[in-house]
PDB file of C-alpha atoms in Angstrom:
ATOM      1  CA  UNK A   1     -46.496-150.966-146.704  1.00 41.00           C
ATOM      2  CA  UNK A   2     -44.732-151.938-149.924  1.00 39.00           C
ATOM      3  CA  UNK A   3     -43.295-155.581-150.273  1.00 39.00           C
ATOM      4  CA  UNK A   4     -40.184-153.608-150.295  1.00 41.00           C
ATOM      5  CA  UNK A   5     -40.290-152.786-147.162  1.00 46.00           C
ATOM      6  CA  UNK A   6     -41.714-156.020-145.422  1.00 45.00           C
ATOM      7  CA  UNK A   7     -40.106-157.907-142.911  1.00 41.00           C
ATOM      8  CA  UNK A   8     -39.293-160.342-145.117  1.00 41.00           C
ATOM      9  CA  UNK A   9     -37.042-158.240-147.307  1.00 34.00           C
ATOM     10  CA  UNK A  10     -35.295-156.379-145.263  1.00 34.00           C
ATOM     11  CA  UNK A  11     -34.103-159.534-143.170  1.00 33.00           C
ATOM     12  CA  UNK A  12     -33.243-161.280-146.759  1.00 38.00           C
ATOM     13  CA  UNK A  13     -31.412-157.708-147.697  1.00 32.00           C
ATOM     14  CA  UNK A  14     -29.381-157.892-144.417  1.00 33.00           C
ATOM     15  CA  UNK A  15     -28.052-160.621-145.133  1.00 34.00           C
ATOM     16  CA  UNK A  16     -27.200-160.351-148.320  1.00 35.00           C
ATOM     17  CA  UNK A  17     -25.262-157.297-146.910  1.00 32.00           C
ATOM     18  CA  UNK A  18     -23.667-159.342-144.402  1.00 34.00           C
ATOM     19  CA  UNK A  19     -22.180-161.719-146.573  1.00 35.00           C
ATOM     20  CA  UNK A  20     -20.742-158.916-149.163  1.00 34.00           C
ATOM     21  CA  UNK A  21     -18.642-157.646-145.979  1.00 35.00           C
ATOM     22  CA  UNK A  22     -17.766-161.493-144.858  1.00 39.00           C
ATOM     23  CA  UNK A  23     -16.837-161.982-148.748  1.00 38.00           C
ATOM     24  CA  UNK A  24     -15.231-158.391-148.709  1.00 41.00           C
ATOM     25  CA  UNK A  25     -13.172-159.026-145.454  1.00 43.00           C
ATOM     26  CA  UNK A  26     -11.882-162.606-146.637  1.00 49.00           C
ATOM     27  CA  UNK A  27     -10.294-161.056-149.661  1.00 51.00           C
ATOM     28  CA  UNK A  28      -9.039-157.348-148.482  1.00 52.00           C
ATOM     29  CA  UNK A  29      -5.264-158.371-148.358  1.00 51.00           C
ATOM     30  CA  UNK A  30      -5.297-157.901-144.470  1.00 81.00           C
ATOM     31  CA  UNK A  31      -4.002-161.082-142.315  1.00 95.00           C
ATOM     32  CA  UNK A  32      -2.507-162.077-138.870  1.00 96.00           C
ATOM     33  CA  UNK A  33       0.183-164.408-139.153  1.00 97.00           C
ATOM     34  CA  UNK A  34       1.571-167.210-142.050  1.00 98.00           C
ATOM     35  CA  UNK A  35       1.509-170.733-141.738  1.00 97.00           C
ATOM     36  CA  UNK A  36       5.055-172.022-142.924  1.00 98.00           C
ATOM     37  CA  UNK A  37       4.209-175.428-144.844  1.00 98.00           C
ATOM     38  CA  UNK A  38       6.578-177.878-145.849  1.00 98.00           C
ATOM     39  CA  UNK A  39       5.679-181.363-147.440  1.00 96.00           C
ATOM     40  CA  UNK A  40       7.060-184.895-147.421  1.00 96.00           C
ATOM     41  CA  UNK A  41       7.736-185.743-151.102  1.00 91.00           C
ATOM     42  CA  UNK A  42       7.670-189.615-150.232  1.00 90.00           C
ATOM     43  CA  UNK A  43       3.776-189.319-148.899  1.00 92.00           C
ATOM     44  CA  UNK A  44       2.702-186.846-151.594  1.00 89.00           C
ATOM     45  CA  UNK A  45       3.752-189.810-154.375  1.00 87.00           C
ATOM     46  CA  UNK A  46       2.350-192.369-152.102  1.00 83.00           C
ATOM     47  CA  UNK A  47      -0.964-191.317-151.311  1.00 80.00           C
ATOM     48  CA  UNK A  48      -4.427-193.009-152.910  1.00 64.00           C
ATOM     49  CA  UNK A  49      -5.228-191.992-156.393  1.00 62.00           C
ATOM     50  CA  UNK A  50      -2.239-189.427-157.350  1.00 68.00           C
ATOM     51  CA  UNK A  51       0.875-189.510-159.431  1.00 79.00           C
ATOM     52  CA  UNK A  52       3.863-187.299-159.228  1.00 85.00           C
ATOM     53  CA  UNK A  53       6.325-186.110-161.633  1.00 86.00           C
ATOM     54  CA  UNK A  54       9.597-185.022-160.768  1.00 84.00           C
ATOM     55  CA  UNK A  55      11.067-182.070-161.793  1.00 81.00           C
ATOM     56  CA  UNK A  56      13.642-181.304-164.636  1.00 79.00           C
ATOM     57  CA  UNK A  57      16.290-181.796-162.461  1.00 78.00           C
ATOM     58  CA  UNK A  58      15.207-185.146-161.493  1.00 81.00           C
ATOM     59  CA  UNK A  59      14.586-186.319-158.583  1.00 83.00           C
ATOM     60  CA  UNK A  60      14.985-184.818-155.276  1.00 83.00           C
ATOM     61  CA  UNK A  61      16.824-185.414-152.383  1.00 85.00           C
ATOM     62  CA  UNK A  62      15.221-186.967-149.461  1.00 89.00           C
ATOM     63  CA  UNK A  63      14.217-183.361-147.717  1.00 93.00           C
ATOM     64  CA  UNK A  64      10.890-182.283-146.833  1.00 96.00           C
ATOM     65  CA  UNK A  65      10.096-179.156-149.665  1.00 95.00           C
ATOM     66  CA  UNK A  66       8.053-175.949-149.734  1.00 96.00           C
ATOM     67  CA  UNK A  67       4.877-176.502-150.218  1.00 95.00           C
ATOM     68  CA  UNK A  68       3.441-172.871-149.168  1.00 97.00           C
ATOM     69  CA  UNK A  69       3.439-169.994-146.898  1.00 98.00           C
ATOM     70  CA  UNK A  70      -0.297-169.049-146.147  1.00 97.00           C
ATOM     71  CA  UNK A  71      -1.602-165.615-144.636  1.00 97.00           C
ATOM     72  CA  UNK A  72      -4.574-167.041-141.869  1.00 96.00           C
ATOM     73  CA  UNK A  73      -6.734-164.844-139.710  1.00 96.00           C
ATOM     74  CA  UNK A  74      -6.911-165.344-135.920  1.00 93.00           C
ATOM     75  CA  UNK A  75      -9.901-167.495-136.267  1.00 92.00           C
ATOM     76  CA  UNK A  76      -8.845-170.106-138.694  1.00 90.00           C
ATOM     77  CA  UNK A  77      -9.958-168.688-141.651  1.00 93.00           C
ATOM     78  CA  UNK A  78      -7.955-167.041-144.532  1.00 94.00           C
ATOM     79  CA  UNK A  79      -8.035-164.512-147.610  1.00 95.00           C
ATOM     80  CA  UNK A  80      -7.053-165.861-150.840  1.00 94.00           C
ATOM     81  CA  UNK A  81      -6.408-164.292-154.399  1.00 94.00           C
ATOM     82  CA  UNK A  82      -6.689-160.513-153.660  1.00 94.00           C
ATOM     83  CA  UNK A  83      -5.199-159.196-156.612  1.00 88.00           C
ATOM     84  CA  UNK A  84      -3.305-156.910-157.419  1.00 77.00           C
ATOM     85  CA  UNK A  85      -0.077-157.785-157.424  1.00 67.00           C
ATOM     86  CA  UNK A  86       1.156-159.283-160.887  1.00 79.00           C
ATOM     87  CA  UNK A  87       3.556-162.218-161.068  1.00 85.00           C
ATOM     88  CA  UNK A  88       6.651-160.870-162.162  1.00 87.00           C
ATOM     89  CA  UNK A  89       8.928-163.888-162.816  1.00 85.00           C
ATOM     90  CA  UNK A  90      12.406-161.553-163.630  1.00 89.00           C
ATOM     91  CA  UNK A  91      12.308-160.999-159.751  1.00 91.00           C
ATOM     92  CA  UNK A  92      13.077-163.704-158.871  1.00 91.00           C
ATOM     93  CA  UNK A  93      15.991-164.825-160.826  1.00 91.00           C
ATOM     94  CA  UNK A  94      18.644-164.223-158.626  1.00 93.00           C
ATOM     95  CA  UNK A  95      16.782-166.916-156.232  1.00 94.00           C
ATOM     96  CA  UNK A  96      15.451-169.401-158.958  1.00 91.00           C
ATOM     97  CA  UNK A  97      17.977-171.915-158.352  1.00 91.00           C
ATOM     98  CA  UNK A  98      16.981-171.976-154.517  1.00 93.00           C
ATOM     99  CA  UNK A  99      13.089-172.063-155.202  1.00 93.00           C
ATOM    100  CA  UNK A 100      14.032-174.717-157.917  1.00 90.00           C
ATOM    101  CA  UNK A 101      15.347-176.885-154.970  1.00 90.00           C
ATOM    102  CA  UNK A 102      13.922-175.590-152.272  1.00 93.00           C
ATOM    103  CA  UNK A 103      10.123-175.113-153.663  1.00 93.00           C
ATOM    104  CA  UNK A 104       9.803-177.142-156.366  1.00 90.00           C
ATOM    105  CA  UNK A 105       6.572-178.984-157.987  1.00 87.00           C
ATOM    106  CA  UNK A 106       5.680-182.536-158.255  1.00 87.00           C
ATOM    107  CA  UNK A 107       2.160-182.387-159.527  1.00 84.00           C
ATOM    108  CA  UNK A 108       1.692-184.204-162.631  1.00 85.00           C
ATOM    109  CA  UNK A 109       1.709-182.641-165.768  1.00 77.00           C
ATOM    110  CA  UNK A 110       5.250-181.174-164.295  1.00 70.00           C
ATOM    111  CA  UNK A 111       4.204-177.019-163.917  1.00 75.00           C
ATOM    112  CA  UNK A 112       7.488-175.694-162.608  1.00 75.00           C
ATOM    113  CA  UNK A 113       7.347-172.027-162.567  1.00 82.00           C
ATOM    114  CA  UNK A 114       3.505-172.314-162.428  1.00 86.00           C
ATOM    115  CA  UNK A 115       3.478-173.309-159.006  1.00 89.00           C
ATOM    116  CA  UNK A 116       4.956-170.007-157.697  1.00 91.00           C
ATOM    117  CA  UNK A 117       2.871-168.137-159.875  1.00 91.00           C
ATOM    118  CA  UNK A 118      -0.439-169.990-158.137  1.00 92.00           C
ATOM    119  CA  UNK A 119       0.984-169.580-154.719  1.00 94.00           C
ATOM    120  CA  UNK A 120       1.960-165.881-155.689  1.00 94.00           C
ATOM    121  CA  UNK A 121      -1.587-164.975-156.433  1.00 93.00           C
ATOM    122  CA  UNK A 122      -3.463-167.281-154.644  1.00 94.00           C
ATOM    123  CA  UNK A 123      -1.673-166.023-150.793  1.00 96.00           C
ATOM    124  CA  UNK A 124       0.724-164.089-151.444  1.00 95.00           C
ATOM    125  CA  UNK A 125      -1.084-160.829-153.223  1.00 95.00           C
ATOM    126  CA  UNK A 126      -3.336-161.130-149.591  1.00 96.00           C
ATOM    127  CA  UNK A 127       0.367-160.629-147.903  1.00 94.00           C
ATOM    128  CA  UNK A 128       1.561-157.794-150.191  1.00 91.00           C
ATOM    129  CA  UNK A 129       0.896-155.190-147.120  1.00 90.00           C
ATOM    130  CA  UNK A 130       3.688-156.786-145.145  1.00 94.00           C
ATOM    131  CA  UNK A 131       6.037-158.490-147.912  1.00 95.00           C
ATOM    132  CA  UNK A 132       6.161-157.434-151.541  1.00 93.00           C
ATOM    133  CA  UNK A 133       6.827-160.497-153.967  1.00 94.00           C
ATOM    134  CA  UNK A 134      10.657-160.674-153.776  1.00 95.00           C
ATOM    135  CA  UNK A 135      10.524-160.938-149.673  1.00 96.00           C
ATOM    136  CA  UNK A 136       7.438-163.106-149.714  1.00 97.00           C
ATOM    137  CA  UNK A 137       9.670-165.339-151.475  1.00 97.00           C
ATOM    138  CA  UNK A 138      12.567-165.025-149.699  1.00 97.00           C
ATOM    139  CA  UNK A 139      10.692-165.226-146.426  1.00 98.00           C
ATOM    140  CA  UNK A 140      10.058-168.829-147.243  1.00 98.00           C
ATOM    141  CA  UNK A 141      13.266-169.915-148.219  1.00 98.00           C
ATOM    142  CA  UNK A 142      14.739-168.166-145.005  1.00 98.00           C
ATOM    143  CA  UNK A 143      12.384-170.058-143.220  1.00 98.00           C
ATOM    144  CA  UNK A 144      12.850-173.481-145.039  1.00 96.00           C
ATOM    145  CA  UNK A 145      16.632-172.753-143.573  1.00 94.00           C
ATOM    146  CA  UNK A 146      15.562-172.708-139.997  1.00 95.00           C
ATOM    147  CA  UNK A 147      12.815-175.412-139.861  1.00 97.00           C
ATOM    148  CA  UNK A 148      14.479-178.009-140.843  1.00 97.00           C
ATOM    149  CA  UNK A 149      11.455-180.984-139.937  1.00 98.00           C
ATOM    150  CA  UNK A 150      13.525-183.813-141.202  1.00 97.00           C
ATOM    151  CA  UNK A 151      16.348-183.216-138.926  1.00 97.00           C
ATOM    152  CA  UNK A 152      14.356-182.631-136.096  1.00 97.00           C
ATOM    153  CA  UNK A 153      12.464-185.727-136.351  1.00 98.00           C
ATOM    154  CA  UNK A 154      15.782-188.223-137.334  1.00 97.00           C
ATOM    155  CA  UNK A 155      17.175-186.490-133.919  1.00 97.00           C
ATOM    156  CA  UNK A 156      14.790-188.220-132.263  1.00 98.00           C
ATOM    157  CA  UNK A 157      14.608-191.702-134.028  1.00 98.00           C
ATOM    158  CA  UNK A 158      11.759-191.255-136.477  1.00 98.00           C
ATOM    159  CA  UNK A 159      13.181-191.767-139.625  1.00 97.00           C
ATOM    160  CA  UNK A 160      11.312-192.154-143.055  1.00 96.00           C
ATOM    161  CA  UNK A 161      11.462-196.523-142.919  1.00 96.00           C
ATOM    162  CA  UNK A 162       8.113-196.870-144.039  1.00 95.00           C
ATOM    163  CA  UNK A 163       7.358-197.677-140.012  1.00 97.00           C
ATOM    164  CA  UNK A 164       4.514-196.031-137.435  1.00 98.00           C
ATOM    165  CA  UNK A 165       5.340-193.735-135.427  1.00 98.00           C
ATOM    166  CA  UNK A 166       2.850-192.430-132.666  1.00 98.00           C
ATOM    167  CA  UNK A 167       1.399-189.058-134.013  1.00 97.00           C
ATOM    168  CA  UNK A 168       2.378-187.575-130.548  1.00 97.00           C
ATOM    169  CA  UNK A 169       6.361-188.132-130.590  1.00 98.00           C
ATOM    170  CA  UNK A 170       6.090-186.697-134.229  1.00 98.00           C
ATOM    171  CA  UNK A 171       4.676-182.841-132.645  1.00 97.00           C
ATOM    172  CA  UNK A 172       7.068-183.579-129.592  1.00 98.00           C
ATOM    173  CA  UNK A 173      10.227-183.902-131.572  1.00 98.00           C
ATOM    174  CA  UNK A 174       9.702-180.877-134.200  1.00 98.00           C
ATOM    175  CA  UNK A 175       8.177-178.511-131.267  1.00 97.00           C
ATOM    176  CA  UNK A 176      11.598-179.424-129.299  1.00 97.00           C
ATOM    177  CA  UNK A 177      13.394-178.357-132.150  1.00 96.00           C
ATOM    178  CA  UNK A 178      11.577-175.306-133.161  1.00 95.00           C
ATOM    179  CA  UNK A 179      10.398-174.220-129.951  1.00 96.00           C
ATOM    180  CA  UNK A 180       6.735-174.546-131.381  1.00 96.00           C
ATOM    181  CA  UNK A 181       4.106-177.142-131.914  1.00 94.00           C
ATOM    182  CA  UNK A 182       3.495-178.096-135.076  1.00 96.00           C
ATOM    183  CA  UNK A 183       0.169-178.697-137.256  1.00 96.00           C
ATOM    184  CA  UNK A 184       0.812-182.137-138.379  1.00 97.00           C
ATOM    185  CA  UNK A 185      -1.001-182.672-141.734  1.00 96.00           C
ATOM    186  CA  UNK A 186      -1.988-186.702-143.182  1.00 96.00           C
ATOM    187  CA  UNK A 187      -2.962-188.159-146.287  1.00 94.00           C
ATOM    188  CA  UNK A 188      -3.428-191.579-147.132  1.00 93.00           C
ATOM    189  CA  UNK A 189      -1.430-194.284-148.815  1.00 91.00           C
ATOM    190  CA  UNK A 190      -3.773-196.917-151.196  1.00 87.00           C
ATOM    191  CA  UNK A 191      -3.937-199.065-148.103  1.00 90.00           C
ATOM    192  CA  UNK A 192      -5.574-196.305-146.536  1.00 91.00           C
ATOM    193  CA  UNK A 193      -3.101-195.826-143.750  1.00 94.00           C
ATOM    194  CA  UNK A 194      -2.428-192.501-142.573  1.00 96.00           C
ATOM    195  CA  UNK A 195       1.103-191.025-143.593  1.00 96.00           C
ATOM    196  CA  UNK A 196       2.762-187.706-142.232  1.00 97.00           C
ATOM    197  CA  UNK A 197       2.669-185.518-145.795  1.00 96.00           C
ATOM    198  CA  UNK A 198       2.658-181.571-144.631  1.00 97.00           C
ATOM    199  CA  UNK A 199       4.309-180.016-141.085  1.00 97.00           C
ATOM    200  CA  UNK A 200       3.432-176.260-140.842  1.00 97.00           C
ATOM    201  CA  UNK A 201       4.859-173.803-138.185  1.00 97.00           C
ATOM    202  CA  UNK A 202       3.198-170.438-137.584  1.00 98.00           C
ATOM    203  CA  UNK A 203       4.897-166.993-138.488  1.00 98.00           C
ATOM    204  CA  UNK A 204       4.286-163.712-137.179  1.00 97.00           C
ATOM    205  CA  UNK A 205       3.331-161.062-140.471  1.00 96.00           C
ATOM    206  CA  UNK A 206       6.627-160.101-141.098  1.00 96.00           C
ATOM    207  CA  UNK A 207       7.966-163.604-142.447  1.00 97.00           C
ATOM    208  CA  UNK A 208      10.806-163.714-139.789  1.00 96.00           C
ATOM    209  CA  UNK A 209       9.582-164.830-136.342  1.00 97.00           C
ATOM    210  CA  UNK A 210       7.717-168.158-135.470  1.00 98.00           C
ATOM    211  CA  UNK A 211       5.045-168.029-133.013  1.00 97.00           C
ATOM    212  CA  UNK A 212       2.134-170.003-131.412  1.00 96.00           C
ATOM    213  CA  UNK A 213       0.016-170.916-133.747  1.00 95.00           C
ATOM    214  CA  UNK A 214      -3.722-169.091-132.785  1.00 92.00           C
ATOM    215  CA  UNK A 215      -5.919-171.782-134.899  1.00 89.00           C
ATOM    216  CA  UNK A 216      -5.050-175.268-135.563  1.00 87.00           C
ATOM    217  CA  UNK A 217      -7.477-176.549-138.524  1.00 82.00           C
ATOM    218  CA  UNK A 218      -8.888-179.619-138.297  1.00 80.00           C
ATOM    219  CA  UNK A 219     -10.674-181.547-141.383  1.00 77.00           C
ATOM    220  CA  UNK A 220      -9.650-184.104-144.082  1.00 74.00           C
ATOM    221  CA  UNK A 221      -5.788-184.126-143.448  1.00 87.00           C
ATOM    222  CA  UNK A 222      -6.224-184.993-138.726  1.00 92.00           C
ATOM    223  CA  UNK A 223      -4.118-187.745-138.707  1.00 96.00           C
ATOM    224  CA  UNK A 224      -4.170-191.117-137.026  1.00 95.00           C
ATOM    225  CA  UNK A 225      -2.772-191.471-133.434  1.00 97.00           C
ATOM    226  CA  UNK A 226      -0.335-194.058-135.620  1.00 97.00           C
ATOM    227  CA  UNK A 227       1.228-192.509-138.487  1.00 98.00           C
ATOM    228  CA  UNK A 228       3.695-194.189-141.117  1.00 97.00           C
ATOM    229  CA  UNK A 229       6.809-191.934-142.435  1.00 97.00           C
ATOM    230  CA  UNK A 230       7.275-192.917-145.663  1.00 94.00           C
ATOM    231  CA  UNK A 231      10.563-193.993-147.146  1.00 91.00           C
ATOM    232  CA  UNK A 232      11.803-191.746-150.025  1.00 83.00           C
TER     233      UNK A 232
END
């Protein structure tokens, strides 16, 4: 028998096979549900090691922002930049004053309009089966409307004071409010403590209803059982 069809290489070509379809699958557009994720502006300029820069229209109001609405599979994993689906900024121009306030970006050189464009192809060209760009869009403003995280967690006495609050009572407050529990996302401030910075609620496909969330990731952002809400 020729080495090409030894043991050896037909395990290695398997695979190799194998992980084409894995790499295929992650990146065919198709997806379960959306994580809805909004940020806390005061932890995302008051973590270790990064600068923000507000936008042209200066500084915010003390409101939690869009940070991103993510297609996931059942199983925790997700597809990212499909293609296929062009940016096309004139689109959006009858909502650009919402996504200016709404979804703006604090990274540092200011991007503006860039940031859509990188959340555009990055997740939402692997949505474009269920929401073309305009209602992708929309979707998450709709939904910045109806999860409103800051109110839900000053209704219960957690208010951004620079104080801890227990990690628990944080999930407790926004799940009474939305009818969901939340995945509670951390970074840390340069004394290393651990700050709420993202809340995300799951949506079903069609941008409109929340749901249980299937997967709740765990990694760099778990957060402490004590977790500071910074003031703003």
């Amino acid at each position: 028998m020729t080495k090409w069809g030894t043991p050896s290489f037909l395990i290695s070509l398997t695979l190799m096979l194998s992980l084409a379809l894995v790499t295929l699958a992650n990146n065919n557009g198709d997806f379960h549900y959306f994580y809805f994720v909004q940020q806390w502006l005061g932890s995302y300029c008051d973590q270790n090691g990064e600068k923000c820069c507000y936008p042209p229209t200066g500084k915010p109001g003390p409101e939690f922002s869009i940070y991103g609405l993510w297609p996931y599979y059942n199983d925790g994993s997700f597809p990212y930049n499909c293609g296929g689906g062009n940016f096309d900024e004139a689109l959006l121009k009858p909502m650009q004053d919402r996504l200016r306030k709404e979804w703006p970006s604090f990274t540092c050189p200011q991007i503006g309009r860039k940031f859509w464009v990188h959340e555009w192809n990055k997740h939402g060209t692997c949505s474009k089966s269920a929401l073309g760009e305009i209602a992708y869009f929309q979707a998450a403003l709709n939904l910045k409307n109806r999860v409103n995280v800051l109110h839900a967690l000053t209704s219960a006495g957690i208010r951004p004071n620079n104080q801890l609050y227990p990690l628990k009572s944080v999930k407790e407050a926004i799940a009474k409010t939305t009818g969901f529990h939340p995945w509670v996302v951390c970074n840390r401030n340069s004394q290393g403590t651990s700050q709420i910075w993202q809340v995300a609620v799951c949506v079903d496909k069609s941008g409109t209803r929340l749901i249980n969330c299937p997967f709740i990731p765990k990694g760099p952002g778990d957060c402490q059982d004590q977790i500071k809400f910074p003031s703003f």
